[in-house]
Short mmCIF file of C-alpha atoms in Angstrom, two decimals:
data_model
loop_
_atom_site.label_atom_id
_atom_site.label_comp_id
_atom_site.label_asym_id
_atom_site.label_seq_id
_atom_site.Cartn_x
_atom_site.Cartn_y
_atom_site.Cartn_z
CA MET A 97 -98.44 -62.05 -70.70
CA ARG A 98 -98.58 -61.95 -74.49
CA LYS A 99 -97.23 -58.76 -76.05
CA VAL A 100 -97.77 -56.57 -79.11
CA ALA A 101 -94.92 -54.22 -80.14
CA VAL A 102 -96.25 -50.93 -81.57
CA VAL A 103 -93.68 -49.49 -83.99
CA GLY A 104 -93.51 -46.90 -86.75
CA TYR A 105 -91.89 -43.77 -88.16
CA PRO A 106 -91.76 -40.72 -85.80
CA ASN A 107 -94.98 -38.77 -85.23
CA VAL A 108 -97.44 -41.18 -86.83
CA GLY A 109 -99.54 -41.28 -83.63
CA LYS A 110 -98.32 -44.50 -82.01
CA SER A 111 -98.75 -43.27 -78.43
CA SER A 112 -102.18 -41.79 -79.18
CA LEU A 113 -103.25 -45.13 -80.62
CA VAL A 114 -101.85 -47.03 -77.62
CA ASN A 115 -103.81 -44.75 -75.29
CA ARG A 116 -106.97 -45.34 -77.34
CA LEU A 117 -106.52 -49.14 -77.36
CA THR A 118 -105.75 -49.30 -73.61
CA GLN A 119 -108.31 -46.59 -72.68
CA SER A 120 -105.64 -44.72 -70.74
CA ARG A 121 -103.37 -41.68 -70.92
CA GLU A 122 -100.24 -43.47 -69.81
CA ALA A 123 -98.23 -42.93 -73.00
CA VAL A 124 -96.96 -39.36 -73.42
CA VAL A 125 -98.67 -37.72 -76.40
CA HIS A 126 -97.55 -34.45 -78.00
CA GLU A 127 -97.81 -32.85 -81.43
CA ARG A 128 -94.00 -32.62 -81.60
CA SER A 129 -92.28 -35.74 -82.93
CA GLY A 130 -89.88 -37.82 -80.88
CA ILE A 131 -91.62 -37.49 -77.51
CA THR A 132 -91.72 -41.26 -76.83
CA ARG A 133 -88.11 -42.29 -76.26
CA ASP A 134 -88.30 -45.43 -74.14
CA ARG A 135 -90.41 -48.49 -74.67
CA LYS A 136 -93.32 -48.77 -72.26
CA GLU A 137 -95.64 -51.72 -71.64
CA LEU A 138 -99.35 -51.12 -70.98
CA ALA A 139 -101.77 -53.93 -70.15
CA THR A 140 -105.17 -54.12 -71.83
CA ASP A 141 -107.83 -56.71 -72.61
CA TRP A 142 -110.21 -57.41 -75.47
CA ASN A 143 -112.91 -60.09 -75.72
CA GLY A 144 -111.57 -61.85 -72.61
CA ARG A 145 -107.91 -61.87 -73.73
CA GLN A 146 -105.37 -59.93 -71.69
CA PHE A 147 -102.17 -58.73 -73.34
CA ALA A 148 -99.68 -55.86 -73.26
CA LEU A 149 -98.99 -53.16 -75.84
CA ILE A 150 -95.33 -52.07 -76.03
CA ASP A 151 -95.21 -48.39 -77.00
CA THR A 152 -91.85 -47.57 -78.63
CA GLY A 153 -90.00 -44.51 -79.88
CA GLY A 154 -90.31 -43.49 -83.53
CA VAL A 155 -87.85 -45.28 -85.83
CA ASP A 156 -85.87 -43.20 -88.30
CA LEU A 157 -83.18 -45.49 -89.69
CA GLU A 158 -81.39 -42.57 -91.42
CA ASP A 159 -80.91 -40.55 -88.22
CA THR A 160 -77.35 -40.95 -86.86
CA ASP A 161 -77.99 -39.06 -83.62
CA PRO A 162 -76.87 -41.25 -80.64
CA LEU A 163 -80.30 -40.96 -79.03
CA ALA A 164 -82.01 -42.07 -82.26
CA VAL A 165 -79.66 -45.06 -82.43
CA SER A 166 -80.59 -45.96 -78.84
CA ILE A 167 -84.30 -45.75 -79.75
CA ARG A 168 -83.78 -48.16 -82.66
CA ASP A 169 -82.02 -50.59 -80.33
CA GLN A 170 -84.94 -50.36 -77.91
CA VAL A 171 -87.41 -51.06 -80.74
CA ARG A 172 -85.43 -54.13 -81.82
CA GLU A 173 -85.44 -55.45 -78.26
CA ALA A 174 -89.19 -54.77 -77.97
CA LEU A 175 -89.74 -56.80 -81.15
CA SER A 176 -87.66 -59.66 -79.75
CA ASP A 177 -89.92 -59.64 -76.67
CA ALA A 178 -93.24 -59.48 -78.59
CA ASP A 179 -95.60 -62.01 -80.17
CA VAL A 180 -97.12 -59.64 -82.75
CA ALA A 181 -95.92 -56.37 -84.34
CA LEU A 182 -98.29 -53.47 -85.03
CA LEU A 183 -96.86 -51.10 -87.65
CA VAL A 184 -98.51 -47.68 -87.48
CA VAL A 185 -98.31 -45.32 -90.47
CA ASP A 186 -99.75 -41.85 -91.04
CA GLY A 187 -102.70 -42.38 -93.36
CA LYS A 188 -103.07 -38.67 -94.14
CA ALA A 189 -99.39 -38.09 -94.92
CA GLY A 190 -99.36 -41.03 -97.32
CA PHE A 191 -96.57 -43.46 -98.12
CA ARG A 192 -93.09 -42.29 -97.04
CA ALA A 193 -89.64 -43.77 -97.51
CA GLY A 194 -89.31 -44.16 -93.75
CA ASP A 195 -92.36 -46.48 -93.69
CA GLU A 196 -90.64 -48.79 -96.17
CA GLU A 197 -87.50 -48.91 -94.01
CA VAL A 198 -89.46 -49.91 -90.90
CA ALA A 199 -91.51 -52.44 -92.88
CA ASP A 200 -88.30 -54.00 -94.19
CA MET A 201 -87.04 -54.39 -90.61
CA LEU A 202 -90.31 -56.12 -89.67
CA ARG A 203 -90.26 -58.49 -92.64
CA LYS A 204 -86.82 -59.71 -91.53
CA GLY A 205 -88.05 -60.21 -87.95
CA GLY A 206 -90.44 -63.08 -88.61
CA LEU A 207 -93.28 -61.81 -86.38
CA PRO A 208 -96.91 -61.61 -87.58
CA VAL A 209 -97.47 -57.96 -88.57
CA VAL A 210 -100.64 -55.88 -88.54
CA LEU A 211 -100.52 -52.66 -90.59
CA ALA A 212 -102.61 -49.77 -89.22
CA ALA A 213 -103.05 -46.52 -91.20
CA ASN A 214 -103.72 -43.96 -88.46
CA LYS A 215 -105.28 -40.46 -88.64
CA ILE A 216 -108.13 -41.62 -90.91
CA ASP A 217 -110.58 -39.49 -88.96
CA ASN A 218 -113.34 -39.51 -91.59
CA PRO A 219 -114.81 -42.52 -93.45
CA LYS A 220 -114.43 -40.45 -96.67
CA ASP A 221 -110.64 -40.82 -96.28
CA PHE A 222 -110.63 -44.64 -96.32
CA GLY A 223 -109.34 -44.62 -99.90
CA LEU A 224 -106.04 -43.14 -98.68
CA ILE A 225 -104.95 -46.44 -97.15
CA HIS A 226 -104.46 -48.15 -100.53
CA ASP A 227 -101.05 -46.43 -100.89
CA PHE A 228 -99.74 -48.76 -98.19
CA HIS A 229 -100.35 -52.02 -100.04
CA GLY A 230 -96.88 -51.44 -101.46
CA LEU A 231 -95.32 -52.26 -98.08
CA GLY A 232 -96.11 -55.93 -98.69
CA LEU A 233 -97.53 -56.48 -95.19
CA GLY A 234 -101.07 -57.43 -96.11
CA GLU A 235 -104.28 -55.41 -96.02
CA PRO A 236 -103.87 -52.03 -94.26
CA MET A 237 -106.46 -51.29 -91.57
CA ALA A 238 -107.88 -47.75 -91.39
CA VAL A 239 -107.97 -46.40 -87.82
CA SER A 240 -108.32 -43.11 -86.01
CA ALA A 241 -106.72 -42.77 -82.58
CA ALA A 242 -108.44 -39.40 -82.21
CA GLN A 243 -111.97 -40.58 -83.11
CA GLY A 244 -111.76 -44.30 -82.28
CA LEU A 245 -112.74 -45.36 -85.79
CA GLY A 246 -111.63 -48.89 -86.68
CA THR A 247 -110.02 -49.63 -83.30
CA GLY A 248 -112.41 -52.50 -82.52
CA ASP A 249 -111.54 -54.26 -85.78
CA LEU A 250 -107.86 -53.63 -85.08
CA LEU A 251 -108.10 -55.21 -81.63
CA ASP A 252 -109.98 -58.20 -83.13
CA ARG A 253 -107.10 -58.73 -85.57
CA LEU A 254 -104.41 -58.43 -82.89
CA VAL A 255 -106.14 -60.91 -80.57
CA GLU A 256 -106.62 -63.32 -83.50
CA LEU A 257 -102.84 -63.37 -84.09
CA LEU A 258 -101.79 -63.69 -80.43
CA PRO A 259 -100.77 -67.22 -79.36
CA GLU A 260 -103.03 -68.94 -76.86
CA GLY A 261 -102.12 -69.44 -73.19
CA ASP A 262 -99.65 -67.64 -70.94
CA GLU A 263 -102.27 -65.99 -68.76
CA PRO A 264 -101.05 -63.24 -66.41
CA GLU A 265 -99.80 -64.27 -63.00
CA ASP A 266 -101.35 -63.17 -59.75
CA ASP A 267 -99.44 -60.07 -58.70
CA GLU A 268 -100.69 -59.68 -55.12
CA ASP A 269 -97.24 -60.45 -53.72
CA ILE A 270 -95.37 -58.14 -56.08
CA VAL A 271 -93.67 -55.15 -54.45
CA ARG A 272 -94.11 -52.08 -56.65
CA LEU A 273 -90.94 -50.00 -56.62
CA ALA A 274 -90.92 -46.47 -58.07
CA VAL A 275 -87.54 -45.04 -59.07
CA ILE A 276 -87.98 -41.27 -59.03
CA GLY A 277 -85.88 -38.12 -58.88
CA ARG A 278 -84.68 -35.03 -60.68
CA PRO A 279 -83.65 -35.33 -64.34
CA ASN A 280 -80.20 -36.73 -65.12
CA VAL A 281 -79.37 -38.10 -61.68
CA GLY A 282 -78.96 -41.60 -63.14
CA LYS A 283 -82.38 -43.19 -62.61
CA SER A 284 -82.31 -45.07 -65.91
CA SER A 285 -78.72 -46.22 -65.36
CA LEU A 286 -79.73 -47.49 -61.93
CA VAL A 287 -82.72 -49.40 -63.31
CA ASN A 288 -80.54 -50.93 -66.02
CA ALA A 289 -78.03 -51.95 -63.33
CA PHE A 290 -80.87 -53.60 -61.37
CA LEU A 291 -81.89 -55.52 -64.50
CA GLY A 292 -78.42 -56.32 -65.75
CA ARG A 293 -79.35 -55.07 -69.25
CA GLU A 294 -80.36 -51.84 -70.94
CA ARG A 295 -84.13 -51.52 -70.67
CA VAL A 296 -84.27 -47.72 -70.41
CA ILE A 297 -82.41 -45.30 -72.66
CA VAL A 298 -79.42 -43.73 -70.91
CA SER A 299 -78.14 -40.38 -72.18
CA ASP A 300 -76.16 -37.39 -70.91
CA ILE A 301 -79.10 -35.23 -72.02
CA ALA A 302 -81.31 -34.36 -69.02
CA GLY A 303 -84.90 -35.57 -69.26
CA THR A 304 -84.30 -38.40 -71.75
CA THR A 305 -86.85 -40.66 -70.04
CA ARG A 306 -90.32 -39.20 -70.52
CA ASP A 307 -92.55 -42.22 -69.88
CA SER A 308 -92.99 -44.31 -66.74
CA ILE A 309 -91.87 -47.83 -67.61
CA ASP A 310 -92.87 -50.93 -65.62
CA THR A 311 -90.45 -53.87 -65.60
CA PRO A 312 -90.71 -57.06 -63.51
CA ILE A 313 -87.62 -58.37 -61.68
CA GLU A 314 -86.94 -61.08 -59.09
CA VAL A 315 -84.58 -60.60 -56.12
CA ASP A 316 -83.80 -63.51 -53.79
CA GLY A 317 -87.04 -65.21 -54.84
CA ARG A 318 -89.16 -62.08 -54.25
CA LYS A 319 -91.00 -60.34 -57.08
CA LEU A 320 -90.51 -56.63 -57.73
CA LEU A 321 -92.07 -54.39 -60.34
CA LEU A 322 -89.71 -51.55 -61.20
CA VAL A 323 -91.16 -48.23 -62.26
CA ASP A 324 -88.55 -45.95 -63.87
CA THR A 325 -90.17 -42.54 -64.06
CA ALA A 326 -89.43 -39.42 -66.01
CA GLY A 327 -87.37 -36.84 -64.11
CA ILE A 328 -89.35 -34.54 -61.85
CA ARG A 329 -88.39 -30.91 -62.43
CA ARG A 330 -89.07 -27.92 -60.23
CA ALA A 331 -92.45 -26.37 -61.07
CA ALA A 332 -90.78 -23.09 -62.12
CA LYS A 333 -88.76 -24.97 -64.74
CA VAL A 334 -91.66 -26.87 -66.24
CA ASN A 335 -91.97 -24.61 -69.27
CA GLU A 336 -93.03 -27.17 -71.86
CA SER A 337 -96.34 -28.96 -71.67
CA VAL A 338 -94.39 -32.21 -72.20
CA GLU A 339 -92.51 -31.62 -68.95
CA TYR A 340 -95.77 -30.75 -67.19
CA TYR A 341 -97.45 -34.04 -68.12
CA THR A 342 -94.27 -35.96 -67.34
CA SER A 343 -94.16 -34.50 -63.82
CA LEU A 344 -97.77 -35.52 -63.28
CA ARG A 345 -96.97 -39.04 -64.46
CA SER A 346 -94.06 -39.31 -62.03
CA GLN A 347 -96.34 -38.38 -59.15
CA ARG A 348 -98.87 -40.92 -60.38
CA ALA A 349 -96.15 -43.58 -60.37
CA ALA A 350 -95.44 -42.81 -56.70
CA ASP A 351 -99.18 -42.99 -55.95
CA ARG A 352 -99.36 -46.60 -57.12
CA ALA A 353 -96.04 -47.81 -55.69
CA ASP A 354 -95.34 -49.52 -52.37
CA VAL A 355 -91.73 -48.30 -52.14
CA ALA A 356 -89.99 -45.27 -53.67
CA LEU A 357 -86.28 -44.79 -54.22
CA VAL A 358 -85.51 -41.10 -54.59
CA VAL A 359 -82.34 -41.03 -56.68
CA CYS A 360 -79.96 -38.12 -55.98
CA ASP A 361 -76.66 -37.11 -57.59
CA ALA A 362 -73.90 -37.75 -55.04
CA THR A 363 -71.83 -34.95 -56.57
CA ASP A 364 -74.59 -32.50 -55.58
CA GLY A 365 -75.53 -34.14 -52.27
CA VAL A 366 -79.19 -34.17 -51.23
CA THR A 367 -80.66 -30.98 -52.70
CA SER A 368 -83.77 -29.12 -51.61
CA GLN A 369 -85.55 -30.48 -54.69
CA ASP A 370 -84.58 -34.04 -53.72
CA LEU A 371 -86.13 -33.42 -50.30
CA ARG A 372 -89.35 -32.16 -51.91
CA ILE A 373 -89.55 -35.25 -54.12
CA ALA A 374 -89.05 -37.51 -51.08
CA GLU A 375 -91.83 -35.60 -49.31
CA LEU A 376 -94.06 -36.13 -52.34
CA ALA A 377 -93.39 -39.88 -52.31
CA MET A 378 -94.04 -40.23 -48.59
CA LYS A 379 -97.27 -38.20 -48.82
CA SER A 380 -98.34 -40.67 -51.52
CA GLY A 381 -97.98 -43.45 -48.93
CA CYS A 382 -94.69 -44.88 -50.23
CA ALA A 383 -92.08 -46.33 -47.94
CA THR A 384 -89.12 -44.24 -49.06
CA ALA A 385 -85.32 -44.19 -49.13
CA LEU A 386 -82.92 -41.67 -50.67
CA VAL A 387 -80.18 -43.10 -52.90
CA LEU A 388 -77.00 -41.15 -53.61
CA ASN A 389 -76.05 -42.41 -57.08
CA LYS A 390 -72.74 -41.68 -58.87
CA TRP A 391 -70.87 -42.42 -55.62
CA ASP A 392 -67.86 -43.35 -57.76
CA LEU A 393 -67.47 -39.65 -58.62
CA THR A 394 -67.07 -38.63 -54.97
CA SER A 395 -64.26 -39.11 -52.49
CA GLY A 396 -65.32 -40.87 -49.33
CA ASP A 397 -62.91 -38.70 -47.33
CA ASP A 398 -64.35 -35.45 -48.68
CA PHE A 399 -68.05 -36.36 -48.54
CA ASP A 400 -69.54 -36.14 -45.04
CA LEU A 401 -72.23 -38.82 -45.29
CA ASP A 402 -73.10 -38.63 -41.58
CA HIS A 403 -73.73 -34.88 -41.92
CA GLU A 404 -75.97 -35.50 -44.97
CA ARG A 405 -77.98 -38.15 -43.11
CA ALA A 406 -78.39 -35.88 -40.09
CA ARG A 407 -79.59 -33.08 -42.37
CA VAL A 408 -82.19 -35.35 -43.97
CA ASN A 409 -83.41 -36.39 -40.52
CA ARG A 410 -83.84 -32.73 -39.57
CA LYS A 411 -85.66 -31.83 -42.76
CA LEU A 412 -87.89 -34.85 -43.22
CA ARG A 413 -90.19 -35.96 -40.44
CA LEU A 414 -90.27 -39.59 -41.65
CA ARG A 415 -86.45 -39.81 -41.44
CA PRO A 416 -85.82 -41.94 -44.55
CA LYS A 417 -82.52 -43.75 -44.89
CA VAL A 418 -79.79 -42.27 -47.12
CA LEU A 419 -78.04 -45.02 -49.10
CA THR A 420 -75.09 -44.88 -51.51
CA THR A 421 -74.61 -46.64 -54.83
CA SER A 422 -72.98 -46.42 -58.23
CA ALA A 423 -74.90 -47.64 -61.25
CA LYS A 424 -71.66 -47.39 -63.25
CA THR A 425 -69.49 -49.63 -61.03
CA GLY A 426 -72.29 -51.77 -59.57
CA ARG A 427 -71.53 -50.73 -55.98
CA HIS A 428 -74.33 -51.73 -53.55
CA ILE A 429 -76.81 -52.45 -56.37
CA ASN A 430 -78.14 -55.65 -54.81
CA ARG A 431 -78.10 -54.08 -51.35
CA ILE A 432 -80.40 -51.29 -52.59
CA LEU A 433 -82.94 -53.83 -53.89
CA ILE A 434 -82.81 -55.82 -50.65
CA GLU A 435 -83.42 -52.61 -48.70
CA ALA A 436 -86.44 -51.85 -50.94
CA LEU A 437 -87.90 -55.29 -50.17
CA SER A 438 -87.18 -54.79 -46.48
CA LEU A 439 -89.02 -51.43 -46.52
CA ALA A 440 -92.06 -53.11 -48.07
CA GLU A 441 -91.98 -55.88 -45.45
CA ARG A 442 -91.70 -53.44 -42.54
CA ALA A 443 -94.58 -51.36 -43.91
CA SER A 444 -96.81 -54.45 -43.92
CA TYR A 445 -95.59 -55.99 -40.63
CA ARG A 446 -97.98 -56.01 -37.66
CA ILE A 447 -96.30 -55.44 -34.26
CA PRO A 448 -97.83 -57.64 -31.50
CA THR A 449 -99.88 -55.74 -28.92
CA PRO A 450 -97.86 -56.98 -25.88
CA GLU A 451 -94.67 -55.71 -27.53
CA LEU A 452 -96.23 -52.30 -28.18
CA ASN A 453 -97.26 -51.98 -24.56
CA ARG A 454 -93.73 -52.84 -23.41
CA PHE A 455 -92.63 -50.05 -25.76
CA LEU A 456 -95.05 -47.65 -24.03
CA GLY A 457 -93.57 -48.56 -20.65
CA ASP A 458 -90.02 -47.95 -21.86
CA LEU A 459 -91.16 -44.68 -23.43
CA THR A 460 -92.62 -43.19 -20.25
CA ALA A 461 -89.62 -44.42 -18.24
CA SER A 462 -87.20 -42.59 -20.56
CA ARG A 463 -89.10 -39.30 -20.67
CA GLU A 464 -91.87 -38.03 -18.45
CA THR A 465 -95.18 -37.25 -20.12
CA PRO A 466 -96.28 -33.60 -20.33
CA GLN A 467 -98.70 -32.07 -17.84
CA LYS A 468 -101.30 -29.36 -17.99
CA GLN A 469 -102.72 -27.46 -14.99
CA GLY A 470 -100.84 -29.79 -12.70
CA ARG A 471 -102.28 -32.97 -14.24
CA ARG A 472 -100.12 -35.30 -16.28
CA LEU A 473 -100.82 -37.12 -19.55
CA LYS A 474 -101.14 -40.90 -19.09
CA LEU A 475 -100.57 -43.48 -21.81
CA PHE A 476 -102.72 -46.51 -21.00
CA TYR A 477 -102.64 -48.91 -23.92
CA ALA A 478 -101.34 -49.25 -27.50
CA ALA A 479 -102.30 -51.48 -30.43
CA GLN A 480 -101.62 -51.57 -34.15
CA ILE A 481 -104.89 -51.41 -36.06
CA GLU A 482 -103.74 -51.27 -39.72
CA THR A 483 -100.79 -51.97 -42.04
CA ARG A 484 -99.67 -50.33 -45.29
CA PRO A 485 -99.27 -47.79 -43.87
CA PRO A 486 -98.91 -48.89 -40.23
CA ARG A 487 -101.57 -47.27 -38.01
CA PHE A 488 -101.43 -47.29 -34.22
CA SER A 489 -103.99 -46.45 -31.55
CA ILE A 490 -102.70 -45.16 -28.20
CA HIS A 491 -105.30 -44.71 -25.45
CA VAL A 492 -104.72 -41.70 -23.17
CA ASN A 493 -106.55 -40.00 -20.32
CA HIS A 494 -106.77 -36.48 -21.81
CA ARG A 495 -105.84 -35.59 -25.41
CA ASN A 496 -105.55 -31.91 -24.54
CA ARG A 497 -102.57 -32.72 -22.32
CA LEU A 498 -100.68 -34.10 -25.32
CA THR A 499 -98.17 -31.64 -26.80
CA ARG A 500 -96.95 -31.67 -30.39
CA ASP A 501 -93.39 -32.11 -29.14
CA TYR A 502 -94.30 -35.24 -27.18
CA ALA A 503 -96.31 -36.66 -30.10
CA TYR A 504 -93.22 -36.28 -32.31
CA PHE A 505 -91.12 -37.90 -29.58
CA VAL A 506 -93.46 -40.94 -29.54
CA GLU A 507 -93.35 -41.16 -33.35
CA ASN A 508 -89.56 -40.91 -33.54
CA ARG A 509 -89.02 -43.52 -30.84
CA LEU A 510 -91.49 -45.83 -32.59
CA ARG A 511 -89.51 -45.48 -35.83
CA GLU A 512 -86.21 -46.17 -34.05
CA ARG A 513 -87.50 -49.19 -32.15
CA TYR A 514 -89.15 -50.96 -35.10
CA ALA A 515 -87.01 -49.71 -38.03
CA LEU A 516 -89.81 -47.66 -39.56
CA GLU A 517 -87.53 -44.96 -41.02
CA GLY A 518 -89.00 -43.60 -44.25
CA ILE A 519 -92.31 -45.43 -43.73
CA PRO A 520 -95.48 -43.32 -43.46
CA LEU A 521 -97.35 -44.14 -40.27
CA VAL A 522 -100.36 -42.84 -38.39
CA ILE A 523 -100.72 -42.56 -34.61
CA ASP A 524 -104.21 -41.96 -33.19
CA PHE A 525 -104.17 -40.69 -29.62
CA VAL A 526 -107.58 -41.84 -28.41
CA GLU A 527 -109.11 -40.37 -25.27
CA ARG A 528 -110.55 -43.03 -22.98
CA GLN A 529 -114.32 -42.75 -22.83
CA GLN A 530 -114.79 -43.15 -19.08
CA ARG A 531 -112.13 -41.62 -16.86
CA ARG A 532 -111.73 -42.19 -13.18
CA ARG A 533 -111.78 -39.15 -10.90
CA GLY A 534 -108.35 -37.61 -10.45
CA GLU A 535 -106.93 -38.71 -13.79
#
């Protein structure tokens, strides 16, 4: 897909403009500068052309803060990946030295550049844009992300400059993988390890990643779309509105994913917050696994992994697997991705009906069904009726003879038999319409 890199000085309204052009709220917008820290790609279309806008962090070339340096590196990589650059300036604030610095970087890059003067919310302010002719990037275009003024003309100009061809591929077979978890557990480092390059800013400061970022990857010939989400914080700690919207976006990422990896800090073990995040992912319909990152900081002799797995099985009904990895050393990185693909396959696999009925026979032979008023529950027939998530129908004589304990027993044995750990499933116990006397 063709791409447009959206760049500019901090707090000129890049993310607001991206949201306006894509008709979404995917990019985090806030009145405080510096909220967008990672680059994020959002698909859109205009006059029959589909392309992606790359929203980037604000560029301040004078800032020596390590995080600011990382943002500049991300912007440069976004430009290397784009076909057109869109430089956004603050039309109301007027020409600033920082705009000249960014423009100079673009002139050296060789990409076609469109100059957009944002925050021109009233046609009476159109005269303000003439200050920006001095950037030497052609005619500035007056736009308003807030009001929508001039955005149609801007899209026309972008589409005009995009090269022809390279239509988007069919993504029906792509497995969508959400990487979620508490702040600073190493989600971004893990995604970068998956990719083999730095795509997401990594910092010791908790909460560095504030946008959800989609990145395609291929593993053993299978396509994956990685979603690295902003850290999910406990509701009591979400004091800033930025954190509130970020938490919502993380949940939204889980809603549209097929598989979720809940990243935990191995030095903390699986915390109660990690368990809640896993529950959130599984309620969203994701096949889920917990990943203990930073394994290199633990001692295998001191860490009781079996105890941790048993605890997760007690706490979480879906019994997701607990895996170990180290983004820093590369331990088990490929194994984690293969497990994610395997989870997606098992969630979409249909178990043959004869096999399910053999399972029912083994089930009743291993544990007697419950009885009520001297009459016992009978399991007649089982079939799988849906996938993603798997849904099963088990025909019984009387539903009121089914106990919650036995229903959980059936579910747990089904997971064990067909490796459905961490995969949401539904079991419908259907009462047979016509029962013979004495059943």
